Each structure stands twice: as C-alpha cells, then as structure tokens.
Short mmCIF file of C-alpha atoms in Angstrom, two decimals:
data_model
loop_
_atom_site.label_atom_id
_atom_site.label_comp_id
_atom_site.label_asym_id
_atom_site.label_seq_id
_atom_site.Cartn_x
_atom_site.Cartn_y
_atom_site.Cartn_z
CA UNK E 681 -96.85 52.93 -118.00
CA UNK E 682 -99.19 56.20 -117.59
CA UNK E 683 -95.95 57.98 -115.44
CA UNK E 684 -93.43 56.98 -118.44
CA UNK E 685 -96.06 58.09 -121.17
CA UNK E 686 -96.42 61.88 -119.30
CA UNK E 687 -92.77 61.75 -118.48
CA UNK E 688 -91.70 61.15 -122.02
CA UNK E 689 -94.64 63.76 -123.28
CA UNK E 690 -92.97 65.83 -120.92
CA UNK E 691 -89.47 65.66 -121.90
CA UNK E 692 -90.27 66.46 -126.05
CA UNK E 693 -92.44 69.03 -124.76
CA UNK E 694 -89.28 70.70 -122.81
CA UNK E 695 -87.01 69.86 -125.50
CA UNK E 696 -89.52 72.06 -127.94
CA UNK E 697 -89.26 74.62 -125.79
CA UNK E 698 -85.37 74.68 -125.51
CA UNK E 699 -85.05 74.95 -129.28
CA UNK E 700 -87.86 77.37 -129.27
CA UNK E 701 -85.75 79.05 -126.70
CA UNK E 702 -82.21 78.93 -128.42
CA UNK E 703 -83.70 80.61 -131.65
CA UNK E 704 -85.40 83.13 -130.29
CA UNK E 705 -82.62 84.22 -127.91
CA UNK E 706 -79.89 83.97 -130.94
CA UNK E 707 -81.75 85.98 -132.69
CA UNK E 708 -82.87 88.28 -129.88
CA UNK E 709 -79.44 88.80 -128.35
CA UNK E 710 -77.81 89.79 -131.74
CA UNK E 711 -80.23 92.77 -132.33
CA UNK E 712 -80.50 93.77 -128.89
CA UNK E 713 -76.91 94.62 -127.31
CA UNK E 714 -78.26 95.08 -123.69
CA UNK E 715 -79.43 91.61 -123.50
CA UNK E 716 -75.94 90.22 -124.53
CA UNK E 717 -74.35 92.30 -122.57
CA UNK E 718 -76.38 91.13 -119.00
CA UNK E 719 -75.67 87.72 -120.47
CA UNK E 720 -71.65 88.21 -120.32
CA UNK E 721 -71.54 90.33 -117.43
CA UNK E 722 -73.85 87.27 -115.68
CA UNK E 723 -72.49 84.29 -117.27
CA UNK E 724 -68.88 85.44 -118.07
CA UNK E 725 -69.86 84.35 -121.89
CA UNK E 726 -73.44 84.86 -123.66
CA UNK E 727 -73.17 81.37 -124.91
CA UNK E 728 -72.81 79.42 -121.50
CA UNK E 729 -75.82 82.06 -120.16
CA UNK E 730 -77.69 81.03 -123.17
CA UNK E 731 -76.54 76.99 -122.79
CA UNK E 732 -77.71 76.85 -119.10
CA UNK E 733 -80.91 79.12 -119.55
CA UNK E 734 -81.86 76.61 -122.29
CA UNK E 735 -81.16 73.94 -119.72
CA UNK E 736 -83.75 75.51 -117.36
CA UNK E 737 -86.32 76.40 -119.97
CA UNK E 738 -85.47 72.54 -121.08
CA UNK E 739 -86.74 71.00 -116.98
CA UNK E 740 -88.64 74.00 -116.20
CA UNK E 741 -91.43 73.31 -119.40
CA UNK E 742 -90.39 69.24 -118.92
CA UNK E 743 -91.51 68.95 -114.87
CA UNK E 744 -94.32 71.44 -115.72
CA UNK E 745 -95.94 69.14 -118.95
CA UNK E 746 -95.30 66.17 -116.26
CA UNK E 747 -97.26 67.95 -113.40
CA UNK E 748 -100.04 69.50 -115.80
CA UNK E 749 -102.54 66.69 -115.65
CA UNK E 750 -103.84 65.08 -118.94
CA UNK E 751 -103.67 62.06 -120.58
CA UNK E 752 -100.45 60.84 -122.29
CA UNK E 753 -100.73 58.05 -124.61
CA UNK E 754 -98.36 56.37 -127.62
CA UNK E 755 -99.75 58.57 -130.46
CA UNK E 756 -99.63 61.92 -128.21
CA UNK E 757 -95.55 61.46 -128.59
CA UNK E 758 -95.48 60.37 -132.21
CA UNK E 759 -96.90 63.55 -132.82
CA UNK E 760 -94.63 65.57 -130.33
CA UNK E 761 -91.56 63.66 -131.88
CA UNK E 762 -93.16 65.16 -135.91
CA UNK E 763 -93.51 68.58 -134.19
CA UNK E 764 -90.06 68.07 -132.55
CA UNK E 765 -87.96 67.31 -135.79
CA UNK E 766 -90.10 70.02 -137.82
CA UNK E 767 -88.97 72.96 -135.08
CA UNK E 768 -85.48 71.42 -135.41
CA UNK E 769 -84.80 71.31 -139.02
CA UNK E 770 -86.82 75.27 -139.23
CA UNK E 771 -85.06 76.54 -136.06
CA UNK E 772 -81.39 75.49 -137.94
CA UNK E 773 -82.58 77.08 -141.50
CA UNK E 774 -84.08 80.50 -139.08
CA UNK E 775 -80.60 80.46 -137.36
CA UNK E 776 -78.52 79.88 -140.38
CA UNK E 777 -80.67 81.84 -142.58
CA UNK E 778 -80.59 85.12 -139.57
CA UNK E 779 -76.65 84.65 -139.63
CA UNK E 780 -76.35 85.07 -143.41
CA UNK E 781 -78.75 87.93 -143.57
CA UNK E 782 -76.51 89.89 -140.64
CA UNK E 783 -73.40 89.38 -142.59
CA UNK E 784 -73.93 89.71 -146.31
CA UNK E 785 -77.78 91.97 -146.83
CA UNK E 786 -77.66 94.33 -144.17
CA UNK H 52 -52.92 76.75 -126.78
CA UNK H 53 -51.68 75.14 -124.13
CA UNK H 54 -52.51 71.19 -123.04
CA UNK H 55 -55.49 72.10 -121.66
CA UNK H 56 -57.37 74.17 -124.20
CA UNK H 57 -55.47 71.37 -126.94
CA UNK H 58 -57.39 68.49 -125.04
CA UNK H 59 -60.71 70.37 -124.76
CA UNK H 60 -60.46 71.26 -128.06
CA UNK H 61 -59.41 67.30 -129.30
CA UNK H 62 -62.16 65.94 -126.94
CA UNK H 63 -65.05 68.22 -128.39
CA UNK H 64 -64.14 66.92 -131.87
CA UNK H 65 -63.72 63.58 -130.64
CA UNK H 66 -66.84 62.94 -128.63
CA UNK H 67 -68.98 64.92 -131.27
CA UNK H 68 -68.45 62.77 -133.87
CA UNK H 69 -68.84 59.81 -131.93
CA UNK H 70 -72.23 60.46 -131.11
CA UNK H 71 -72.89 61.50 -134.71
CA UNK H 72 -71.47 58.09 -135.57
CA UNK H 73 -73.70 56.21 -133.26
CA UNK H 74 -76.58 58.35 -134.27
CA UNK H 75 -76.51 57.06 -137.75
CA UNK H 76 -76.04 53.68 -136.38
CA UNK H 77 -79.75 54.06 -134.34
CA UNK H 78 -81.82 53.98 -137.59
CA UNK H 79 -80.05 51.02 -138.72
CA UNK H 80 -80.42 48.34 -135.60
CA UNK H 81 -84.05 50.14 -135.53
CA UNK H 82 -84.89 49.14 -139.12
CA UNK H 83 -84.74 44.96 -138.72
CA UNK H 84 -87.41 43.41 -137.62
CA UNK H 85 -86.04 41.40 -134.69
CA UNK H 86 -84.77 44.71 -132.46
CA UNK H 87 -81.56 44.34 -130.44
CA UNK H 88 -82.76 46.77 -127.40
CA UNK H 89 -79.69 46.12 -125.64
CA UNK H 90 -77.81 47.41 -128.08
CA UNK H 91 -80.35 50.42 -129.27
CA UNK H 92 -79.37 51.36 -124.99
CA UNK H 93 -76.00 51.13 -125.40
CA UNK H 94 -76.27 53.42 -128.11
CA UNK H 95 -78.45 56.01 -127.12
CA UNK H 96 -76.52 56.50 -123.67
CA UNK H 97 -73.35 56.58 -125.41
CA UNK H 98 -74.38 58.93 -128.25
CA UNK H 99 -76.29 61.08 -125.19
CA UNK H 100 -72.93 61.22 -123.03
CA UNK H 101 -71.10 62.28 -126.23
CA UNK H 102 -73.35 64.80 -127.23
CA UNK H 103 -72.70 66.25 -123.58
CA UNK H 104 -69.20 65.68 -123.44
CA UNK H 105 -68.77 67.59 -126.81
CA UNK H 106 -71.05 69.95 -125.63
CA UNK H 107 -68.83 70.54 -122.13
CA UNK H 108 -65.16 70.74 -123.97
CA UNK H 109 -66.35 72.58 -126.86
CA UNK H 110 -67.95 75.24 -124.84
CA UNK H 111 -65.05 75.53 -122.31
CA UNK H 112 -62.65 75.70 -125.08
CA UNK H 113 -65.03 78.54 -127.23
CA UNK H 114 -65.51 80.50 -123.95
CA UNK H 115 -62.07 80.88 -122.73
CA UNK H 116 -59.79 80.44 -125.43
CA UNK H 117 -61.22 80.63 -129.08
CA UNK H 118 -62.61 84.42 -128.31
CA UNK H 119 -59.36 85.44 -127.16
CA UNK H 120 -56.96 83.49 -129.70
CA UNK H 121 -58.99 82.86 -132.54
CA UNK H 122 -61.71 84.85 -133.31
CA UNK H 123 -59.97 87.94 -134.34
CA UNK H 124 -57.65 86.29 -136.80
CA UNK H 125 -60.62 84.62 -138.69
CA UNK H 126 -62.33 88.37 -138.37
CA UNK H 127 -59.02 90.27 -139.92
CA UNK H 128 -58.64 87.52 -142.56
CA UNK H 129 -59.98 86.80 -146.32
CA UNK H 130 -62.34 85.12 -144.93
CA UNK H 131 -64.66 86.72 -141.63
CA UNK H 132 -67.91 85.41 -143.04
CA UNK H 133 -66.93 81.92 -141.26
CA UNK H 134 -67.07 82.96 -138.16
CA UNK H 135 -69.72 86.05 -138.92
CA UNK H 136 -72.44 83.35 -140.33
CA UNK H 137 -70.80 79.55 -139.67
CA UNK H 138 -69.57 79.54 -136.20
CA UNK H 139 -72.19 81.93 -134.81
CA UNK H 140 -74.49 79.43 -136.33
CA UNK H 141 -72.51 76.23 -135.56
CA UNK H 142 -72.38 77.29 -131.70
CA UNK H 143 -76.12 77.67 -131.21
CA UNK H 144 -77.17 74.97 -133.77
CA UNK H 145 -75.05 72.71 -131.68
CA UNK H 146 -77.08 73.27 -128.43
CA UNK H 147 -80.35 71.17 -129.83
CA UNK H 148 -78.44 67.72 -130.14
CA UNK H 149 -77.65 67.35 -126.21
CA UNK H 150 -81.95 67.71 -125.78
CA UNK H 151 -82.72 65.43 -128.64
CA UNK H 152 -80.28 63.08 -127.75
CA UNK H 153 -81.97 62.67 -124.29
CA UNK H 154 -84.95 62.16 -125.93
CA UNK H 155 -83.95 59.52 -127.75
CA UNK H 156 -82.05 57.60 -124.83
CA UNK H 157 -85.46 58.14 -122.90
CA UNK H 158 -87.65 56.80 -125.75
CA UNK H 159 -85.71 53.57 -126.22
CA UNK H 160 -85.13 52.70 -122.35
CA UNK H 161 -88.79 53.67 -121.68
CA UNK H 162 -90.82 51.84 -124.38
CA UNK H 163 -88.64 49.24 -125.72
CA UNK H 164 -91.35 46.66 -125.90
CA UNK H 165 -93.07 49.22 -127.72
CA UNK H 166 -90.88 49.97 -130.25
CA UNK H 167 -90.87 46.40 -131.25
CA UNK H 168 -94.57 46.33 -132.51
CA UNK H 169 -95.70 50.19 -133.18
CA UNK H 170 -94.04 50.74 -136.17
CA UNK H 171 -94.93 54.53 -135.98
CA UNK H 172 -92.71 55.05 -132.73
CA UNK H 173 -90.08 53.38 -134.62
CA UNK H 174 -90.30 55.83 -137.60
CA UNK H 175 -90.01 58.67 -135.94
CA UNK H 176 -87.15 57.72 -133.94
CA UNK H 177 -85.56 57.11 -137.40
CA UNK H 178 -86.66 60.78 -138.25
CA UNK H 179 -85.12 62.12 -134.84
CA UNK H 180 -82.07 60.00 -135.28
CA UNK H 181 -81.47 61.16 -139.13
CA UNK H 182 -82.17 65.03 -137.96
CA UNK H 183 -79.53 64.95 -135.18
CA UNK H 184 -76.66 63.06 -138.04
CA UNK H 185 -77.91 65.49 -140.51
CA UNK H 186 -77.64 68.67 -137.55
CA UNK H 187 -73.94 67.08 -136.73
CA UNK H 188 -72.69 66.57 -139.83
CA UNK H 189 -73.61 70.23 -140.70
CA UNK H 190 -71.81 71.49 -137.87
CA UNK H 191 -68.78 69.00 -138.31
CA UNK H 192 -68.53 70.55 -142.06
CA UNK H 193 -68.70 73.99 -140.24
CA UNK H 194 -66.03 72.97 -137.53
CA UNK H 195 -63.50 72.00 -140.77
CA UNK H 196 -63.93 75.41 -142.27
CA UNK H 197 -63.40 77.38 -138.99
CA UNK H 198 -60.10 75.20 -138.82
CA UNK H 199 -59.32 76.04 -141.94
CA UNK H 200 -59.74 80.05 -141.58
CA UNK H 201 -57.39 79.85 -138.54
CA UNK H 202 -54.62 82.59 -139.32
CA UNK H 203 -51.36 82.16 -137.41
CA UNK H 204 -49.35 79.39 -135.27
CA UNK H 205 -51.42 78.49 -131.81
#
C-alpha cells in the first residue's frame, strides 16, 4: 500500500510539473526565437520537442517524488489532485490569456 | 491531403472525443454509492489510450501536414486570429489531458477499495474528471473553428 501511495504521489507530482512545464515553455518559446528555433532544428517541429520534453519532465519529477523518501498517505494526494486541477484550469486561462494578448494588444 | 494525413486527421478527432465522452461518463459511475470498479477501469484505460491516440494522430497530422497546407490559408484569410490565439492555444492546452488522464487510470486501478469509502478521493476524481471534459470540450470547440477557417479544397 505504502509503494502505491508514493507511486501515485509521485505521478500528480510529475504531472504538475509537466503542465508547469508546457506553460512556461509556450510562453517562453514565443518571446524567445532562439529557443524555438533549437526546438525545430532538434525535433523537426517545436511542438513534438515540447510534447516529448514534457514527457521527460513528466517521469523525470514522477521517479524522482517516488525515490525522495517521505511519507505518502490518502490525504497527501487529495491535496496534490486540488493543486493539480487548480494549475490546470490557471495554466489553460495563462495560455489562452498569453495567446490573445500576442495577437490583439501588442 | 492524401489517405494518410485524412486518417490521422479522422482518428485525432475520433479518439479525442471518445475519451472526452468517457471522461464525462467517470463522474457519473463515481457518484452512486455501490461503485462498479470494473467498469470505472474500463473507462479510465480507454479514455487514457484515447487521449494518447488523439494525442499521436493529431500531432503527426499538425507536424507534417497542417503547417504546410493549412496554416497559411487560415493566416491570409478574414480570419488569422484562429490560428494566431485558438490553435496555438488548442495545441499546447491539449498536451495536459494525456498526464491527467494517467492519473486518473492510476488512481482508480490503485485504490479502488478506497474510493469506495473515502468520499474525498472520490470528489476529487470528479473534479479531475470534470477539468479534463471541460479542457476537451474547449479544444473540440476550437478544433470546429479551425475547420471552419480552412480556405481552399485539400
């Protein structure tokens, strides 16, 4: 039970950090051209460079939370599933909100 | 757009809204109080492989035929702010679900005892459930106007 509880604490964890991750390189990319342009010269598109970083960031931050040691327990994930949604719902709005601002303000 | 990019293209819809379907069928079977756990499996690995699927034809067909065929029709158009503000936002919005998907599927096939009698767990699965529909539907709704801005026969 104690190796599912960490696992699963693990797992939100990395999943926080991918969305953490997609936003901030979104955003990133767009104002700094060099950046997109090692991602498309690497990854032949910047999306699939920023899909399979996001995938690393996503095990890398999930195996590390597993490894770290601590106690896991039932109400440690509720409150990594509250965090989880909240980053979700903000990191669309950010994204949507960044894309709007590009094309019609600036 | 040959067969290929056609099926990619077909297949992205197709799986994406699956798994939004089966999504917002989660908070449903989790909301009676006698859980089918079978079932919540089923779903959660189907609207997981979806999400992935989607995730897999969409981005082949966006990365090797919508930059070259589309893109600058939508740009030259009435109407540029759908790709300037809703696809640039659709295609990163898009890479969350696949990661809260697998948390989901991992939730229910790790603690299904669990969700059965802490009602909190339950909850916030609901919460997780109803913020990937609500992500999907947003991008599905973005997906219909980016058809819709598409200038020329392909």
């Amino acid at each position: 039970m104690s190796g599912k509880l960490k696992l699963t604490e693990g797992i939100i964890l990395g999943s926080i950090a991918a969305v953490v991750f997609v936003v901030a390189i979104t955003i990133v990319a767009e104002l700094a051209a060099p950046l997109k342009g090692w991602l498309k010269n690497t990854f032949y598109h910047h999306w699939i460079g920023k899909s399979l970083i996001a995938v690393i960031v996503f095990a890398g931050f999930s195996v590390l939370a597993f490894a770290i040691p601590h106690k896991a327990s039932l109400e440690g994930i509720n409150r990594l599933l509250l965090v989880l949604v909240a980053l979700v719902l903000l990191g669309a709005l950010v994204i949507f909100g960044f894309f709007s601002y590009e094309t019609f303000l600036k | 757009m040959n067969p290929l990019f056609l099926n990619a293209l077909v297949w992205h819809i197709f799986l994406g809204i699956a798994a939004i379907i089966i999504f917002a069928g989660l908070p449903l079977l989790l909301r009676g109080k006698k859980l089918n756990t079978g079932l919540l499996k089923v779903y959660s690995f189907i609207g997981f492989f979806g999400f992935v699927g989607s995730w897999i034809t969409g981005g082949y067909y966006y990365s090797f035929y919508y930059g070259k065929a589309i893109k600058g029709g939508i740009l030259a158009g009435t109407t540029p702010w759908v790709h300037e503000i809703l696809m640039e936002s659709k295609e990163h919005v898009f890479l969350f679900l696949p990661f809260l998907a697998f948390v989901v599927l991992v939730i229910v096939n790790f603690f299904s005892k669990e969700l059965v009698t802490n009602a909190k767990l339950r909850m916030n699965l609901i919460l997780l459930s109803v913020a990937i529909v609500t992500l999907g539907i947003v991008i599905t709704l973005c997906g219909f106007a980016i058809s819709g801005s598409v200038v020329g026969k392909h």
